[in-house]
Coordinates of C-alpha atoms and ligand atoms in Angstrom, one line a residue:
X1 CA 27.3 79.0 -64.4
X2 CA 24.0 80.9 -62.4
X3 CA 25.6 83.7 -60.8
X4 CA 23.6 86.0 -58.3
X5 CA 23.6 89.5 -58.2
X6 CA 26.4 89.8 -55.9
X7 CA 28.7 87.5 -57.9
X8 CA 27.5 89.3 -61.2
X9 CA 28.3 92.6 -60.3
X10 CA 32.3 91.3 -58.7
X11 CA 32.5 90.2 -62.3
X12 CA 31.1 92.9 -63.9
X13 CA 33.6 94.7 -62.1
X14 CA 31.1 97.5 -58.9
X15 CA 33.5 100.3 -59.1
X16 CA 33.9 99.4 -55.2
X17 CA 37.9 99.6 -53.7
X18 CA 39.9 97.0 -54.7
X19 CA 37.0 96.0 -57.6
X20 CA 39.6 95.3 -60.7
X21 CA 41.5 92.8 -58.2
X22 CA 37.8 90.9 -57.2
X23 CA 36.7 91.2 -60.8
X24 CA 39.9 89.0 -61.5
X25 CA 39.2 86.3 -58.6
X26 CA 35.5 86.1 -59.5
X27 CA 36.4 85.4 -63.3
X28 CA 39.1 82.8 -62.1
X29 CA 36.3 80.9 -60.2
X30 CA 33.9 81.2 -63.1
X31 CA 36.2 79.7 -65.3
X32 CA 37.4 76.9 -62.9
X33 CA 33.9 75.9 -61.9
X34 CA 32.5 76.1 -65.7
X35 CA 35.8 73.2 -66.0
X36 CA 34.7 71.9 -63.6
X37 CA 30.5 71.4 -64.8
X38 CA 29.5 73.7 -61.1
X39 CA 26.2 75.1 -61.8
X40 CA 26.8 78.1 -59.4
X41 CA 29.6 79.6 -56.6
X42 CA 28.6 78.5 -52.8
X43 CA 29.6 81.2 -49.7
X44 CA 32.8 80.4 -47.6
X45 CA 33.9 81.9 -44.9
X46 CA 36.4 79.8 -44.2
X47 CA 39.8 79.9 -46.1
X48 CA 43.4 78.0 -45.7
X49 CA 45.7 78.5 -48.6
X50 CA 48.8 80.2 -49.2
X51 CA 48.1 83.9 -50.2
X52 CA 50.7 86.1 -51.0
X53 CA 53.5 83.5 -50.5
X54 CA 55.8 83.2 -53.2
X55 CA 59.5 82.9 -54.0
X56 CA 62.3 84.8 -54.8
X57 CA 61.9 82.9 -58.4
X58 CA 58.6 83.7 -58.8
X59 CA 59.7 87.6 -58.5
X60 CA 62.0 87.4 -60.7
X61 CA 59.9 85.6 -63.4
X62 CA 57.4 88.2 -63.1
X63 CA 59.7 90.7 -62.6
X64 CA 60.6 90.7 -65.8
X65 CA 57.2 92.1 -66.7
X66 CA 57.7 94.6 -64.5
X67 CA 55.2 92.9 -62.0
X68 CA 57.8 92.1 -59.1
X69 CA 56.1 94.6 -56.8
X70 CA 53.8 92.8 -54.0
X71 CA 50.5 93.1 -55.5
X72 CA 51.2 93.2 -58.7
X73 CA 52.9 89.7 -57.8
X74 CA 49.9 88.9 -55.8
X75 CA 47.5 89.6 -59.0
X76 CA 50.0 87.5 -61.7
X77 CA 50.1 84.9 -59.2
X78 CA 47.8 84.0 -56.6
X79 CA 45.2 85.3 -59.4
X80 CA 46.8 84.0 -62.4
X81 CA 45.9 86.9 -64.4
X82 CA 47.6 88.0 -67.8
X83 CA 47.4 91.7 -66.2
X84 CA 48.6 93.2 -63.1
X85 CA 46.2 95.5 -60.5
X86 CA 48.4 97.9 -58.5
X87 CA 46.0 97.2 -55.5
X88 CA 44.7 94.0 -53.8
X89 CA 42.1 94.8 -51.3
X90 CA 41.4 93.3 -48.2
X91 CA 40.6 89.6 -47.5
X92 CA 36.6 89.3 -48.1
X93 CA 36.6 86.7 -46.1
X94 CA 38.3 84.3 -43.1
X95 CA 41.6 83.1 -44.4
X96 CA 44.6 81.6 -42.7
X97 CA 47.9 81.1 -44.3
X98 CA 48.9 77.6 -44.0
X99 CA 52.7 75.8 -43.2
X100 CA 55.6 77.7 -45.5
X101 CA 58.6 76.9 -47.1
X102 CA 60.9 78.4 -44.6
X103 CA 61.3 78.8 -41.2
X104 CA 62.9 82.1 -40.6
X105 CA 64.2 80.5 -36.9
X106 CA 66.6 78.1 -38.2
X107 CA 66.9 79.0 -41.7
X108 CA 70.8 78.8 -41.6
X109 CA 70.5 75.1 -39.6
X110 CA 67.6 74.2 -43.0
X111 CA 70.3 75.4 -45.2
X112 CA 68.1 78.5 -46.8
X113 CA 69.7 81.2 -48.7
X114 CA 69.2 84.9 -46.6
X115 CA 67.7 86.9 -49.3
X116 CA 64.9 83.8 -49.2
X117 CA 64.3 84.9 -46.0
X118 CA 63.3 88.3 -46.0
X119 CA 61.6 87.9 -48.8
X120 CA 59.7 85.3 -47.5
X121 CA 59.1 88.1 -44.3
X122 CA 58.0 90.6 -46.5
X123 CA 55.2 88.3 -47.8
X124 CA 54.4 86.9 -44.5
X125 CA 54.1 91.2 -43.7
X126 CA 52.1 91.6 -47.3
X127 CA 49.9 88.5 -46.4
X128 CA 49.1 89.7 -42.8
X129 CA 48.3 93.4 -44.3
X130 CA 45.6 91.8 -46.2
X131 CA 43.8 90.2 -43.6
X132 CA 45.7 86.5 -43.7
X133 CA 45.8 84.7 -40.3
X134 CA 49.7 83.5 -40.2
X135 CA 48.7 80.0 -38.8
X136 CA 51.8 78.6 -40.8
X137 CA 50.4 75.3 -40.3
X138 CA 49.3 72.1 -41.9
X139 CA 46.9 71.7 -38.9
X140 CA 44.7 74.3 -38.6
X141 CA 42.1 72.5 -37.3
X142 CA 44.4 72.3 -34.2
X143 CA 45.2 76.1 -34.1
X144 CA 42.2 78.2 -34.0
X145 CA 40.8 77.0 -37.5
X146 CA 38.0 74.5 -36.8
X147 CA 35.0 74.8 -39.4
X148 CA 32.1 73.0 -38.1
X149 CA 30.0 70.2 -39.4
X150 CA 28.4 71.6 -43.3
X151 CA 30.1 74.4 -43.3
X152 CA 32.0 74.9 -46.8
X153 CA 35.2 75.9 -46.9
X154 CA 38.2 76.3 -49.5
X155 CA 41.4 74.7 -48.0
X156 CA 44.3 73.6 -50.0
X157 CA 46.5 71.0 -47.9
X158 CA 45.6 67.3 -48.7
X159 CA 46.2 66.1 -44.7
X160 CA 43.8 69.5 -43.8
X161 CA 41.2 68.8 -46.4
X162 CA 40.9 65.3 -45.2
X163 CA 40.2 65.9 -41.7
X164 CA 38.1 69.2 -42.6
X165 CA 35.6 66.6 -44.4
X166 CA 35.9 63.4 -42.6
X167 CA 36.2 64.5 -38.9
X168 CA 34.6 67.5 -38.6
X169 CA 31.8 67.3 -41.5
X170 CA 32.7 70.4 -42.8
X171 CA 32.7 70.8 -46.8
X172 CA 35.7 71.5 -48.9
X173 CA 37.8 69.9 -52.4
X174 CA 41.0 70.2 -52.7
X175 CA 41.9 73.7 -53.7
X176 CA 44.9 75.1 -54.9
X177 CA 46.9 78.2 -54.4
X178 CA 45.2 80.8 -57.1
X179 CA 41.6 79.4 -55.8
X180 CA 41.8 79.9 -52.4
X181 CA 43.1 83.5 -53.2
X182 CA 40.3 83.9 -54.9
X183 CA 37.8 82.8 -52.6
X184 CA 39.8 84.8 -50.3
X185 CA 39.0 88.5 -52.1
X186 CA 35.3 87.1 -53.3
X187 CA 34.4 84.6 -50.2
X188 CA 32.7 82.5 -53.1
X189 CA 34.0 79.0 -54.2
X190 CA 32.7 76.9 -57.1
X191 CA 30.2 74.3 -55.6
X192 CA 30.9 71.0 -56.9
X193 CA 32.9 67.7 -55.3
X194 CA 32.4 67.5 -51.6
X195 CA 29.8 70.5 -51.1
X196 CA 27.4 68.5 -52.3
X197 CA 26.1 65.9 -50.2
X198 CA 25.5 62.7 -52.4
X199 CA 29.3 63.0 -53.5
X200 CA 30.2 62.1 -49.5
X201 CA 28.5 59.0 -49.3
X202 CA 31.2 56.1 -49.0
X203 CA 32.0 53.4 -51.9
X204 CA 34.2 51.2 -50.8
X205 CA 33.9 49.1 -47.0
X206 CA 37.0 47.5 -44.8
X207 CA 36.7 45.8 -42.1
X208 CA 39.6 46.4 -39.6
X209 CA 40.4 43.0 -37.7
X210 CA 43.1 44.6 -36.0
X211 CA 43.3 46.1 -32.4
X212 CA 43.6 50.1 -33.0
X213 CA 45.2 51.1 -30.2
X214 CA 48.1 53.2 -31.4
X215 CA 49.1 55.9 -33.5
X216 CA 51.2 54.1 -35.2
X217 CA 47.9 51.5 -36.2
X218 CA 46.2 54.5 -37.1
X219 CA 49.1 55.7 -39.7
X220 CA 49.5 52.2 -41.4
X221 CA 45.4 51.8 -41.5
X222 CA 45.5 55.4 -43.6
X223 CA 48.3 54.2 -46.1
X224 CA 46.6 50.9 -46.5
X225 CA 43.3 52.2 -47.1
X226 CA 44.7 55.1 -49.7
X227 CA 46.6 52.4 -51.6
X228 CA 43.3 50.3 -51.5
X229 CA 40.6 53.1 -52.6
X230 CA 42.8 55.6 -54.1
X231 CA 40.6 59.0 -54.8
X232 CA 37.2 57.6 -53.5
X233 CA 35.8 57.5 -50.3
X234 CA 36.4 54.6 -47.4
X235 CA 33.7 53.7 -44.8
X236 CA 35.8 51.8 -42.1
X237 CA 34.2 49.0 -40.0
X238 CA 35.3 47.2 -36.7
X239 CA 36.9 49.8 -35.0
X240 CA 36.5 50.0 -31.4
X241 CA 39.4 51.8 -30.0
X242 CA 38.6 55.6 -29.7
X243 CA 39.1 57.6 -32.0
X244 CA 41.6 61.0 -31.4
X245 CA 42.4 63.9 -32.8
X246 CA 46.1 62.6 -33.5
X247 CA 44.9 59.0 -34.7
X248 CA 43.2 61.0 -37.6
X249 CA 45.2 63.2 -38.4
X250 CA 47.8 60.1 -38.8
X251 CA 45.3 58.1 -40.9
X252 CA 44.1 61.2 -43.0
X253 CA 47.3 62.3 -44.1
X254 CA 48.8 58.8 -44.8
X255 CA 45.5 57.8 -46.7
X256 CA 45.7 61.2 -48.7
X257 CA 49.4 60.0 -49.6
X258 CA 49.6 56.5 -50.9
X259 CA 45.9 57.6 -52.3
X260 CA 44.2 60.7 -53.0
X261 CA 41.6 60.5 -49.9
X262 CA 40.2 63.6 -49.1
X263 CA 37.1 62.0 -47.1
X264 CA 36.6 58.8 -45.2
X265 CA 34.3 57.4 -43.0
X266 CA 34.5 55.2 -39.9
X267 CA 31.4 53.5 -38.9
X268 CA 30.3 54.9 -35.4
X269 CA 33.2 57.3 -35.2
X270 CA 33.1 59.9 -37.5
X271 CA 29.9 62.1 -37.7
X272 CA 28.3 61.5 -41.2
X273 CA 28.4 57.8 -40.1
X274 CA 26.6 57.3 -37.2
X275 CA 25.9 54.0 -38.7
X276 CA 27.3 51.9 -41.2
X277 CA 23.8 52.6 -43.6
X278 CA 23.7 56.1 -43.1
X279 CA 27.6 56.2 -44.5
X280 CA 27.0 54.7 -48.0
X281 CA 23.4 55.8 -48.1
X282 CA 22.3 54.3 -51.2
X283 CA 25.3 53.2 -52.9
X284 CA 26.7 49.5 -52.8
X285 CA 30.2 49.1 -51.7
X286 CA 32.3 48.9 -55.0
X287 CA 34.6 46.4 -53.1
X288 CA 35.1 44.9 -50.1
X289 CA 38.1 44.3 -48.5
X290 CA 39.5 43.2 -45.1
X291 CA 42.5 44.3 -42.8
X292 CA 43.7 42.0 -40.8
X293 CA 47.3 40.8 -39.7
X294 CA 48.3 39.9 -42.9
X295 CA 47.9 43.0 -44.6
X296 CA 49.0 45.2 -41.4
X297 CA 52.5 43.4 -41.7
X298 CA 52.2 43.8 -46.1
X299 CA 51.4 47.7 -45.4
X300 CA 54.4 47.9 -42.8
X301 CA 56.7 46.8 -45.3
X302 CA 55.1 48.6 -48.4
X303 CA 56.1 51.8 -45.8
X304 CA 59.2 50.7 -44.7
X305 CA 60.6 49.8 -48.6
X306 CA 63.0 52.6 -48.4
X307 CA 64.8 51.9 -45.0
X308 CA 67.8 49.7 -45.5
X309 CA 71.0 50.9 -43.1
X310 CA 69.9 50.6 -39.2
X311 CA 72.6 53.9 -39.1
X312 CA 69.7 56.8 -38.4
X313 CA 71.3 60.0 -39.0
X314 CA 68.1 62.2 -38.6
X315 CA 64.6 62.2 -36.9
X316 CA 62.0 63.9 -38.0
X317 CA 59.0 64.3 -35.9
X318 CA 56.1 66.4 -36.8
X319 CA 54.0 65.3 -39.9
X320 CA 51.4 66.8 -40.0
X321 CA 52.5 69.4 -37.2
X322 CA 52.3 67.8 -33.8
X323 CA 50.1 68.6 -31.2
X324 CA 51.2 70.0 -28.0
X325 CA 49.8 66.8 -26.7
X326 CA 52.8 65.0 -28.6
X327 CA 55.5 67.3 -28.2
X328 CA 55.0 66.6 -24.7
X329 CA 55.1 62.9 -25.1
X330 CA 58.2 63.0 -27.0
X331 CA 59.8 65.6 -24.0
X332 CA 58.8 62.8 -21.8
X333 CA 59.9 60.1 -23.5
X334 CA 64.0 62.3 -24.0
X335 CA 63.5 63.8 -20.7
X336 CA 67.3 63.6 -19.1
X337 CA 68.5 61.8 -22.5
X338 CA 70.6 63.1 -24.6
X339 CA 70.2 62.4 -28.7
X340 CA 73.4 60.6 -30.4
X341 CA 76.2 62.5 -31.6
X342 CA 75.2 60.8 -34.9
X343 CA 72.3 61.7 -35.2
X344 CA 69.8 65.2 -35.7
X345 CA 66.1 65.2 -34.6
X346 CA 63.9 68.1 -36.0
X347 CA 60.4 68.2 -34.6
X348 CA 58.0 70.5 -36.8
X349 CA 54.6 72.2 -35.0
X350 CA 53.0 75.5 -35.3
X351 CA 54.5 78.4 -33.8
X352 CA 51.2 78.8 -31.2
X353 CA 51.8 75.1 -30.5
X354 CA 55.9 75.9 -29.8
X355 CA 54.7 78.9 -27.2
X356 CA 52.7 76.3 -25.5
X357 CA 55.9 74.6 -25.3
X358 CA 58.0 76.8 -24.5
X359 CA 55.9 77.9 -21.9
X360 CA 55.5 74.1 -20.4
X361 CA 59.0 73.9 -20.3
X362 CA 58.7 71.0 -23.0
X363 CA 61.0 73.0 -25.7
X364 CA 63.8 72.9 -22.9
X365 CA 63.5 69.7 -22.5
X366 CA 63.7 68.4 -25.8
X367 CA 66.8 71.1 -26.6
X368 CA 68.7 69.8 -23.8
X369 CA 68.7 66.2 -25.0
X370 CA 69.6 67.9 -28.2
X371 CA 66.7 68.0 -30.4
X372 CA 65.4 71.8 -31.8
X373 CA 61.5 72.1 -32.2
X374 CA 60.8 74.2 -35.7
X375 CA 58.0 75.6 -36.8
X376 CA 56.1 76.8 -40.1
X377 CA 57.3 74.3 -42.6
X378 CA 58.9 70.6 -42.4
X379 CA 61.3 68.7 -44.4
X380 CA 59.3 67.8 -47.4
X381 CA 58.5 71.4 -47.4
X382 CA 61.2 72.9 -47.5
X383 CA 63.3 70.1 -48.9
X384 CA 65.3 70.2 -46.3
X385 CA 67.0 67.6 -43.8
X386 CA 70.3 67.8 -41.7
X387 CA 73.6 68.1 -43.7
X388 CA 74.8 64.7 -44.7
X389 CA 71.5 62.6 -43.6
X390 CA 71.3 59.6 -45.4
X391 CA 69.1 57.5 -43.1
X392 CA 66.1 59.2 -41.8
X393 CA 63.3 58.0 -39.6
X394 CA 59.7 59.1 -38.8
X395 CA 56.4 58.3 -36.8
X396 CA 54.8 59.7 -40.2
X397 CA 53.5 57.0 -43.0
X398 CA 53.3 60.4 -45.0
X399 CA 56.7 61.9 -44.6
X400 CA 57.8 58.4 -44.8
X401 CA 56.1 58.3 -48.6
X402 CA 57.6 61.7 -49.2
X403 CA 60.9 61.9 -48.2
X404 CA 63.1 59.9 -50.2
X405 CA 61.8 61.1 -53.4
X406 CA 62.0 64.8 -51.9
X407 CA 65.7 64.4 -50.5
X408 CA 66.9 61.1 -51.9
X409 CA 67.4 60.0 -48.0
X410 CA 66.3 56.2 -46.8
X411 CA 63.3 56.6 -44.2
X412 CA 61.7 54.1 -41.6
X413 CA 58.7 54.4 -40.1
X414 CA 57.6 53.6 -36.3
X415 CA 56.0 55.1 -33.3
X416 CA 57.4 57.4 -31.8
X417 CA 59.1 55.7 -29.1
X418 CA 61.0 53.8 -31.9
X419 CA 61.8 56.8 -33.3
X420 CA 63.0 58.7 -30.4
X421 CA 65.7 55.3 -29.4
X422 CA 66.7 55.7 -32.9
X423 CA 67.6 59.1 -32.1
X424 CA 69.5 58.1 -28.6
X425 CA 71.3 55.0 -30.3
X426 CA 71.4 56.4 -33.7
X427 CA 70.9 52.8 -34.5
X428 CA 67.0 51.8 -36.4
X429 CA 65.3 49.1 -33.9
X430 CA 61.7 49.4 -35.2
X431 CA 59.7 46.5 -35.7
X432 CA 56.2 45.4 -37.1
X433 CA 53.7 45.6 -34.7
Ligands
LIG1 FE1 52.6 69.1 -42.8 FE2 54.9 68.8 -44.0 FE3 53.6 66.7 -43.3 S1 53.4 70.4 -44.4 S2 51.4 67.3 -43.4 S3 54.4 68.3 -41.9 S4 54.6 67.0 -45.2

């Protein structure tokens, strides 16, 4: 790999503050992109990954080295070096933290041991000390975290680095925890994948003959498609409903579930495919596939394979976080209702998307027909649903995918209206579109 002088002399190790810790992240990226076949590091300034979170496992397994103290943790971990550095130096770049594994709110209704609590708060304070934006979301393209079109990034977060690519044309893979910490300290990423422009061009084409008009469409559309094209990339055709911030994040995170999707493209909509040509550029679709009716109603079921009682015990709204634009349809739609004794609803946002709420009186709402808005993680996260849920239901085709193999619960999918009767009847009603 070509470095320049600025990368050389991180690995060589300048003698500037905090150089043995940047000396680490620069030889972690050399190695991952020389894995990888990257000819040389790209500049980001733009960061989401997980820096400095850990758990109280993790400290003790490194603990046991003697590394348990935060940095020391951070440089074992994050940097996945042999050796410990008693000091981590500032972020070098823009990095948020993205959704955790606890939400320190209602960590006795998630079932979370204390002592995982304030460690978690001391890393949350470690993180923050090192320059780490505590977004604490999935979304952080809907909280202050919007890169714009070619600009490369390193996020981890399949449902983030989907959107990041397809919907906003910036540039990022799919990192993981130790290379986003160490683009953090270096603001240098390995440039392969989806920085580079011929590897965004689309390979496989469906034609939607099916009226868009919902979220719901949108989710089902996204599992279909991921199922269809698995890792490559999807150029979309025949859509004429707008497009929304909500309807893709629905598709992208359902597409980057049943598949591995990290970028799609729908003709007209999104904006490296302004036209159908200019989104495959000179490749020929591999295949080319169609859905209509058929395979709306096939993908429906495929989601729904899980669900068999019609008895909901839990709802769980909020995957990927929700807007504040849906947490105020679902306070409209339980406005002066009140949730079945039977049943729990959970709704997971970010925490600057809960003060909106709170604010709009939307989180009293929802509370008083007896659902509790959380914030920072969600149930696949943290593995965690209400006490004795065996039935579950979601508006999520991802949480639907994830959450009986995370919690061993049934799940149905609908919209969200289906899912909010479900939680006033505590009885599953939800039918194919
Ligand atoms: Fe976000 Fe959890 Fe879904 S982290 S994308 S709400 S699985």
């Amino acid at each position: 790999m070509k470095l320049n002088a600025d990368e050389q002399a991180m690995l060589d190790g300048d003698g500037a503050p905090g150089a043995e810790a940047r000396q680490k992240a620069m030889n972690l990226l050399v190695r991952y992109g020389e894995a990888l076949g990257a000819e040389k590091l790209v500049a980001t300034n733009n960061v989401a990954g997980t820096a400095g979170s850990s758990s109280t496992f993790i400290r003790d397994y490194y603990a046991k080295d003697g590394d348990g103290e935060r940095d020391r943790l951070f440089s074992r971990f994050d940097l996945d070096s042999d050796e410990a550095t008693d000091h981590i130096p500032v972020a070098r770049t823009f990095t948020c933290h993205l959704q955790t594994r606890i939400d320190p709110d209602h960590a006795e209704m998630m079932g979370t041991p204390s002592g995982a609590v304030e460690f978690h708060q001391e890393g949350q304070a470690h993180s923050a000390s090192l320059g780490v934006q505590l977004l604490n979301t999935c979304t952080p393209y809907a909280n202050g975290n919007v890169p714009v079109r070619g600009e490369h990034c390193a996020w981890m977060e399949s449902s983030a680095v989907v959107y990041c690519n397809s919907v906003l044309g910036a540039r990022t893979n799919t990192e993981g925890r130790e290379s986003t910490a160490a683009a953090m300290m270096t603001g240098k990423i390995p440039y392969w994948g989806f920085h580079l422009p011929e590897n965004r061009l689309g390979q496989h084409r469906i034609q939607v003959e099916v009226e868009m008009d919902s979220v719901m469409d949108w989710g089902m559309l996204g599992y279909f498609t991921g199922e269809a094209v698995e890792e490559e990339i999807p150029v979309l055709t025949g859509i004429e409903a707008p497009a929304s911030l909500i309807r893709h994040k629905h598709f992208g995170a359902a597409a980057a579930s049943s598949g591995g999707v990290e970028m799609y493209h729908v003709a007209g909509l999104t904006p490296e495919a302004d036209t159908e040509d200019r989104a495959f550029g000179p490749n020929k679709p591999i295949q080319d596939l169609k859905y209509g009716p058929t395979e709306r109603r096939r993908t429906y079921e495929t989601i729904n394979a899980s669900g068999h009682s019609d008895d909901v015990d839990y709802i769980m709204l909020g995957c990927p976080h929700y807007t504040i634009e849906q947490i105020w349809e679902a306070a409209r739609l339980l406005d002066g209702k009140r949730i079945s004794t039977n049943t729990a609803l959970w709704i997971f946002t970010a925490r600057q998307v809960k003060d909106v709420s709170d604010r709009n009186g939307y989180t009293k709402t929802i509370e008083e027909a007896g659902g509790v808005i959380l914030t920072d993680t969600c149930s696949a996260m943290s593995a965690a649903v209400p006490k004795g849920t065996r039935v579950a239901a979601t508006d999520s085709a991802k949480q639907t995918h994830y959450l009986p193999a995370i919690t061993g619960v049934e799940a149905w999918f609908g919209s969200t209206q289906d899912c909010v009767e479900a939680a006033i009847t505590g009885k599953w009603k939800g039918e194919a579109p």
